[in-house]
Amino acid sequence: MTAAGEMRQYQVVGRKAGTDENPNPEAYRMVIFAPNPVAAKSKFWYFMRQFRKMKKTTGEILDCVELIEKNSRTVKNYGIWLRYDSRSGTHNMYREYRDLKLTGAVSQLYNEMAGRHRCRPRSIQIIRTATIGASELKRPNGAQFAQAKVRFPLPHRVDSAKRGAKALSDRTFTTVRPTTYLG
């Protein structure tokens, strides 16, 4: 599985195929992060082989639905518990991200794990996700933005598109570099 672009959240429901002895077997539901429904179903069978004695040839997918977050207009803090396989072994990890949606935070996770730990998407297993309040943050990177009076200074900026001149009266190009310090 590749993690190109935004990850999506899917709910996959599957079960063992019905037999004469057990015509209505127990169904299993998983919430899986994947780039598309095909990869989500593949991950579902990967986990079902590990947890239950069931694989794709002896089972069936009942439902695969994309879960869409309702409130995606406010920035939230997300905590993600995961395990990943590195070159030296298997490691557990907890990470925090700020994003509008949980899928955006998971996309940040995959990108950061690839950059910091050279970890492939296939070797990452997300155990749990949670929305975290500002007081519950453990990492200083996310906590600095969770204050009440957060300010973002703009130290270097161009005065206007025409560098202080009227919009239509001047030429498109100029020989003078813009002044970005407006101290």
PDB file of N, CA, C and O in Angstrom, residues 27-72:
ATOM      1  N   ALA A  27     -19.892 -11.701  12.370  1.00  0.00           N
ATOM      2  CA  ALA A  27     -19.313 -10.659  11.514  1.00  0.00           C
ATOM      3  C   ALA A  27     -18.333  -9.830  12.332  1.00  0.00           C
ATOM      4  O   ALA A  27     -18.507  -9.638  13.540  1.00  0.00           O
ATOM      5  N   TYR A  28     -17.306  -9.318  11.671  1.00  0.00           N
ATOM      6  CA  TYR A  28     -16.276  -8.498  12.311  1.00  0.00           C
ATOM      7  C   TYR A  28     -16.214  -7.144  11.611  1.00  0.00           C
ATOM      8  O   TYR A  28     -16.278  -7.071  10.384  1.00  0.00           O
ATOM      9  N   ARG A  29     -16.079  -6.084  12.423  1.00  0.00           N
ATOM     10  CA  ARG A  29     -16.030  -4.721  11.899  1.00  0.00           C
ATOM     11  C   ARG A  29     -14.709  -4.088  12.273  1.00  0.00           C
ATOM     12  O   ARG A  29     -14.265  -4.191  13.411  1.00  0.00           O
ATOM     13  N   MET A  30     -14.064  -3.415  11.317  1.00  0.00           N
ATOM     14  CA  MET A  30     -12.800  -2.711  11.570  1.00  0.00           C
ATOM     15  C   MET A  30     -12.866  -1.331  10.943  1.00  0.00           C
ATOM     16  O   MET A  30     -13.444  -1.159   9.869  1.00  0.00           O
ATOM     17  N   VAL A  31     -12.265  -0.373  11.624  1.00  0.00           N
ATOM     18  CA  VAL A  31     -12.066   0.961  11.060  1.00  0.00           C
ATOM     19  C   VAL A  31     -10.626   1.023  10.591  1.00  0.00           C
ATOM     20  O   VAL A  31      -9.697   0.853  11.377  1.00  0.00           O
ATOM     21  N   ILE A  32     -10.443   1.256   9.298  1.00  0.00           N
ATOM     22  CA  ILE A  32      -9.129   1.139   8.667  1.00  0.00           C
ATOM     23  C   ILE A  32      -8.823   2.409   7.893  1.00  0.00           C
ATOM     24  O   ILE A  32      -9.704   2.981   7.243  1.00  0.00           O
ATOM     25  N   PHE A  33      -7.572   2.868   7.991  1.00  0.00           N
ATOM     26  CA  PHE A  33      -7.111   4.015   7.211  1.00  0.00           C
ATOM     27  C   PHE A  33      -6.392   3.499   5.971  1.00  0.00           C
ATOM     28  O   PHE A  33      -5.440   2.727   6.073  1.00  0.00           O
ATOM     29  N   ALA A  34      -6.849   3.940   4.808  1.00  0.00           N
ATOM     30  CA  ALA A  34      -6.268   3.501   3.544  1.00  0.00           C
ATOM     31  C   ALA A  34      -6.549   4.568   2.489  1.00  0.00           C
ATOM     32  O   ALA A  34      -7.471   5.366   2.642  1.00  0.00           O
ATOM     33  N   PRO A  35      -5.776   4.583   1.389  1.00  0.00           N
ATOM     34  CA  PRO A  35      -6.018   5.590   0.352  1.00  0.00           C
ATOM     35  C   PRO A  35      -7.246   5.312  -0.504  1.00  0.00           C
ATOM     36  O   PRO A  35      -7.809   6.231  -1.080  1.00  0.00           O
ATOM     37  N   ASN A  36      -7.700   4.046  -0.568  1.00  0.00           N
ATOM     38  CA  ASN A  36      -8.867   3.707  -1.386  1.00  0.00           C
ATOM     39  C   ASN A  36      -9.542   2.462  -0.813  1.00  0.00           C
ATOM     40  O   ASN A  36      -8.969   1.779   0.042  1.00  0.00           O
ATOM     41  N   PRO A  37     -10.761   2.145  -1.258  1.00  0.00           N
ATOM     42  CA  PRO A  37     -11.460   0.987  -0.677  1.00  0.00           C
ATOM     43  C   PRO A  37     -10.799  -0.355  -0.974  1.00  0.00           C
ATOM     44  O   PRO A  37     -10.919  -1.283  -0.174  1.00  0.00           O
ATOM     45  N   VAL A  38     -10.100  -0.470  -2.074  1.00  0.00           N
ATOM     46  CA  VAL A  38      -9.418  -1.732  -2.394  1.00  0.00           C
ATOM     47  C   VAL A  38      -8.317  -2.013  -1.372  1.00  0.00           C
ATOM     48  O   VAL A  38      -8.181  -3.136  -0.870  1.00  0.00           O
ATOM     49  N   ALA A  39      -7.534  -0.976  -1.046  1.00  0.00           N
ATOM     50  CA  ALA A  39      -6.483  -1.138  -0.037  1.00  0.00           C
ATOM     51  C   ALA A  39      -7.086  -1.384   1.342  1.00  0.00           C
ATOM     52  O   ALA A  39      -6.513  -2.122   2.158  1.00  0.00           O
ATOM     53  N   ALA A  40      -8.250  -0.785   1.639  1.00  0.00           N
ATOM     54  CA  ALA A  40      -8.905  -0.998   2.932  1.00  0.00           C
ATOM     55  C   ALA A  40      -9.348  -2.448   3.086  1.00  0.00           C
ATOM     56  O   ALA A  40      -9.158  -3.059   4.152  1.00  0.00           O
ATOM     57  N   LYS A  41      -9.897  -3.027   2.034  1.00  0.00           N
ATOM     58  CA  LYS A  41     -10.306  -4.434   2.093  1.00  0.00           C
ATOM     59  C   LYS A  41      -9.094  -5.349   2.235  1.00  0.00           C
ATOM     60  O   LYS A  41      -9.133  -6.344   2.960  1.00  0.00           O
ATOM     61  N   SER A  42      -8.017  -4.999   1.552  1.00  0.00           N
ATOM     62  CA  SER A  42      -6.795  -5.796   1.649  1.00  0.00           C
ATOM     63  C   SER A  42      -6.234  -5.762   3.069  1.00  0.00           C
ATOM     64  O   SER A  42      -5.811  -6.795   3.605  1.00  0.00           O
ATOM     65  N   LYS A  43      -6.247  -4.570   3.689  1.00  0.00           N
ATOM     66  CA  LYS A  43      -5.784  -4.456   5.074  1.00  0.00           C
ATOM     67  C   LYS A  43      -6.693  -5.222   6.032  1.00  0.00           C
ATOM     68  O   LYS A  43      -6.236  -5.796   7.028  1.00  0.00           O
ATOM     69  N   PHE A  44      -7.992  -5.226   5.755  1.00  0.00           N
ATOM     70  CA  PHE A  44      -8.939  -5.973   6.583  1.00  0.00           C
ATOM     71  C   PHE A  44      -8.565  -7.456   6.595  1.00  0.00           C
ATOM     72  O   PHE A  44      -8.490  -8.074   7.661  1.00  0.00           O
ATOM     73  N   TRP A  45      -8.282  -8.020   5.416  1.00  0.00           N
ATOM     74  CA  TRP A  45      -7.919  -9.438   5.373  1.00  0.00           C
ATOM     75  C   TRP A  45      -6.553  -9.680   5.997  1.00  0.00           C
ATOM     76  O   TRP A  45      -6.313 -10.737   6.584  1.00  0.00           O
ATOM     77  N   TYR A  46      -5.656  -8.719   5.912  1.00  0.00           N
ATOM     78  CA  TYR A  46      -4.343  -8.841   6.554  1.00  0.00           C
ATOM     79  C   TYR A  46      -4.504  -8.983   8.066  1.00  0.00           C
ATOM     80  O   TYR A  46      -3.896  -9.857   8.691  1.00  0.00           O
ATOM     81  N   PHE A  47      -5.360  -8.128   8.662  1.00  0.00           N
ATOM     82  CA  PHE A  47      -5.565  -8.189  10.114  1.00  0.00           C
ATOM     83  C   PHE A  47      -6.390  -9.413  10.512  1.00  0.00           C
ATOM     84  O   PHE A  47      -6.157 -10.000  11.578  1.00  0.00           O
ATOM     85  N   MET A  48      -7.345  -9.818   9.682  1.00  0.00           N
ATOM     86  CA  MET A  48      -8.154 -10.984  10.030  1.00  0.00           C
ATOM     87  C   MET A  48      -7.321 -12.270  10.006  1.00  0.00           C
ATOM     88  O   MET A  48      -7.572 -13.175  10.795  1.00  0.00           O
ATOM     89  N   ARG A  49      -6.330 -12.342   9.132  1.00  0.00           N
ATOM     90  CA  ARG A  49      -5.426 -13.508   9.145  1.00  0.00           C
ATOM     91  C   ARG A  49      -4.634 -13.549  10.447  1.00  0.00           C
ATOM     92  O   ARG A  49      -4.313 -14.619  10.951  1.00  0.00           O
ATOM     93  N   GLN A  50      -4.294 -12.356  10.982  1.00  0.00           N
ATOM     94  CA  GLN A  50      -3.512 -12.322  12.221  1.00  0.00           C
ATOM     95  C   GLN A  50      -4.370 -12.635  13.444  1.00  0.00           C
ATOM     96  O   GLN A  50      -3.934 -13.349  14.345  1.00  0.00           O
ATOM     97  N   PHE A  51      -5.595 -12.090  13.496  1.00  0.00           N
ATOM     98  CA  PHE A  51      -6.405 -12.185  14.711  1.00  0.00           C
ATOM     99  C   PHE A  51      -7.318 -13.412  14.746  1.00  0.00           C
ATOM    100  O   PHE A  51      -7.550 -13.992  15.791  1.00  0.00           O
ATOM    101  N   ARG A  52      -7.875 -13.805  13.624  1.00  0.00           N
ATOM    102  CA  ARG A  52      -8.798 -14.930  13.549  1.00  0.00           C
ATOM    103  C   ARG A  52      -8.317 -15.886  12.464  1.00  0.00           C
ATOM    104  O   ARG A  52      -7.570 -15.512  11.583  1.00  0.00           O
ATOM    105  N   LYS A  53      -8.812 -17.093  12.506  1.00  0.00           N
ATOM    106  CA  LYS A  53      -8.417 -18.093  11.503  1.00  0.00           C
ATOM    107  C   LYS A  53      -9.317 -17.910  10.279  1.00  0.00           C
ATOM    108  O   LYS A  53     -10.226 -18.693  10.014  1.00  0.00           O
ATOM    109  N   MET A  54      -9.040 -16.820   9.560  1.00  0.00           N
ATOM    110  CA  MET A  54      -9.896 -16.476   8.437  1.00  0.00           C
ATOM    111  C   MET A  54      -9.065 -15.749   7.396  1.00  0.00           C
ATOM    112  O   MET A  54      -8.207 -14.939   7.729  1.00  0.00           O
ATOM    113  N   LYS A  55      -9.299 -16.052   6.130  1.00  0.00           N
ATOM    114  CA  LYS A  55      -8.618 -15.331   5.063  1.00  0.00           C
ATOM    115  C   LYS A  55      -9.599 -15.052   3.936  1.00  0.00           C
ATOM    116  O   LYS A  55     -10.761 -15.456   3.985  1.00  0.00           O
ATOM    117  N   LYS A  56      -9.122 -14.388   2.898  1.00  0.00           N
ATOM    118  CA  LYS A  56     -10.003 -13.904   1.838  1.00  0.00           C
ATOM    119  C   LYS A  56     -10.714 -15.037   1.104  1.00  0.00           C
ATOM    120  O   LYS A  56     -11.881 -14.904   0.723  1.00  0.00           O
ATOM    121  N   THR A  57     -10.037 -16.165   0.932  1.00  0.00           N
ATOM    122  CA  THR A  57     -10.645 -17.276   0.176  1.00  0.00           C
ATOM    123  C   THR A  57     -11.749 -17.967   0.967  1.00  0.00           C
ATOM    124  O   THR A  57     -12.636 -18.577   0.375  1.00  0.00           O
ATOM    125  N   THR A  58     -11.715 -17.858   2.323  1.00  0.00           N
ATOM    126  CA  THR A  58     -12.746 -18.511   3.140  1.00  0.00           C
ATOM    127  C   THR A  58     -13.730 -17.502   3.719  1.00  0.00           C
ATOM    128  O   THR A  58     -14.550 -17.869   4.555  1.00  0.00           O
ATOM    129  N   GLY A  59     -13.658 -16.246   3.330  1.00  0.00           N
ATOM    130  CA  GLY A  59     -14.530 -15.227   3.894  1.00  0.00           C
ATOM    131  C   GLY A  59     -15.178 -14.358   2.843  1.00  0.00           C
ATOM    132  O   GLY A  59     -15.000 -14.563   1.639  1.00  0.00           O
ATOM    133  N   GLU A  60     -15.915 -13.374   3.318  1.00  0.00           N
ATOM    134  CA  GLU A  60     -16.586 -12.435   2.419  1.00  0.00           C
ATOM    135  C   GLU A  60     -16.685 -11.065   3.083  1.00  0.00           C
ATOM    136  O   GLU A  60     -16.799 -10.966   4.299  1.00  0.00           O
ATOM    137  N   ILE A  61     -16.633 -10.031   2.264  1.00  0.00           N
ATOM    138  CA  ILE A  61     -16.806  -8.653   2.737  1.00  0.00           C
ATOM    139  C   ILE A  61     -18.284  -8.322   2.642  1.00  0.00           C
ATOM    140  O   ILE A  61     -18.898  -8.445   1.566  1.00  0.00           O
ATOM    141  N   LEU A  62     -18.874  -7.897   3.759  1.00  0.00           N
ATOM    142  CA  LEU A  62     -20.281  -7.526   3.758  1.00  0.00           C
ATOM    143  C   LEU A  62     -20.485  -6.052   3.408  1.00  0.00           C
ATOM    144  O   LEU A  62     -21.451  -5.700   2.739  1.00  0.00           O
ATOM    145  N   ASP A  63     -19.569  -5.211   3.872  1.00  0.00           N
ATOM    146  CA  ASP A  63     -19.762  -3.771   3.677  1.00  0.00           C
ATOM    147  C   ASP A  63     -18.419  -3.055   3.762  1.00  0.00           C
ATOM    148  O   ASP A  63     -17.559  -3.439   4.556  1.00  0.00           O
ATOM    149  N   CYS A  64     -18.247  -2.028   2.948  1.00  0.00           N
ATOM    150  CA  CYS A  64     -17.063  -1.176   2.998  1.00  0.00           C
ATOM    151  C   CYS A  64     -17.529   0.251   2.733  1.00  0.00           C
ATOM    152  O   CYS A  64     -17.907   0.586   1.605  1.00  0.00           O
ATOM    153  N   VAL A  65     -17.526   1.066   3.783  1.00  0.00           N
ATOM    154  CA  VAL A  65     -18.061   2.428   3.706  1.00  0.00           C
ATOM    155  C   VAL A  65     -16.993   3.407   4.158  1.00  0.00           C
ATOM    156  O   VAL A  65     -16.287   3.163   5.143  1.00  0.00           O
ATOM    157  N   GLU A  66     -16.884   4.529   3.442  1.00  0.00           N
ATOM    158  CA  GLU A  66     -15.962   5.581   3.871  1.00  0.00           C
ATOM    159  C   GLU A  66     -16.614   6.405   4.974  1.00  0.00           C
ATOM    160  O   GLU A  66     -17.759   6.848   4.840  1.00  0.00           O
ATOM    161  N   LEU A  67     -15.889   6.600   6.069  1.00  0.00           N
ATOM    162  CA  LEU A  67     -16.378   7.417   7.179  1.00  0.00           C
ATOM    163  C   LEU A  67     -15.900   8.846   6.975  1.00  0.00           C
ATOM    164  O   LEU A  67     -14.706   9.087   6.794  1.00  0.00           O
ATOM    165  N   ILE A  68     -16.827   9.797   7.021  1.00  0.00           N
ATOM    166  CA  ILE A  68     -16.498  11.206   6.819  1.00  0.00           C
ATOM    167  C   ILE A  68     -16.776  11.947   8.110  1.00  0.00           C
ATOM    168  O   ILE A  68     -17.851  11.805   8.707  1.00  0.00           O
ATOM    169  N   GLU A  69     -15.811  12.741   8.546  1.00  0.00           N
ATOM    170  CA  GLU A  69     -15.923  13.472   9.797  1.00  0.00           C
ATOM    171  C   GLU A  69     -16.920  14.615   9.651  1.00  0.00           C
ATOM    172  O   GLU A  69     -16.907  15.346   8.663  1.00  0.00           O
ATOM    173  N   LYS A  70     -17.797  14.757  10.659  1.00  0.00           N
ATOM    174  CA  LYS A  70     -18.842  15.770  10.572  1.00  0.00           C
ATOM    175  C   LYS A  70     -18.299  17.182  10.787  1.00  0.00           C
ATOM    176  O   LYS A  70     -18.543  18.086  10.002  1.00  0.00           O
ATOM    177  N   ASN A  71     -17.557  17.371  11.863  1.00  0.00           N
ATOM    178  CA  ASN A  71     -17.080  18.714  12.201  1.00  0.00           C
ATOM    179  C   ASN A  71     -15.635  18.864  11.736  1.00  0.00           C
ATOM    180  O   ASN A  71     -14.710  18.562  12.472  1.00  0.00           O
ATOM    181  N   SER A  72     -15.463  19.360  10.522  1.00  0.00           N
ATOM    182  CA  SER A  72     -14.102  19.521   9.991  1.00  0.00           C
ATOM    183  C   SER A  72     -13.780  20.999   9.765  1.00  0.00           C
ATOM    184  O   SER A  72     -13.008  21.332   8.882  1.00  0.00           O
TER     185      SER A  72
END
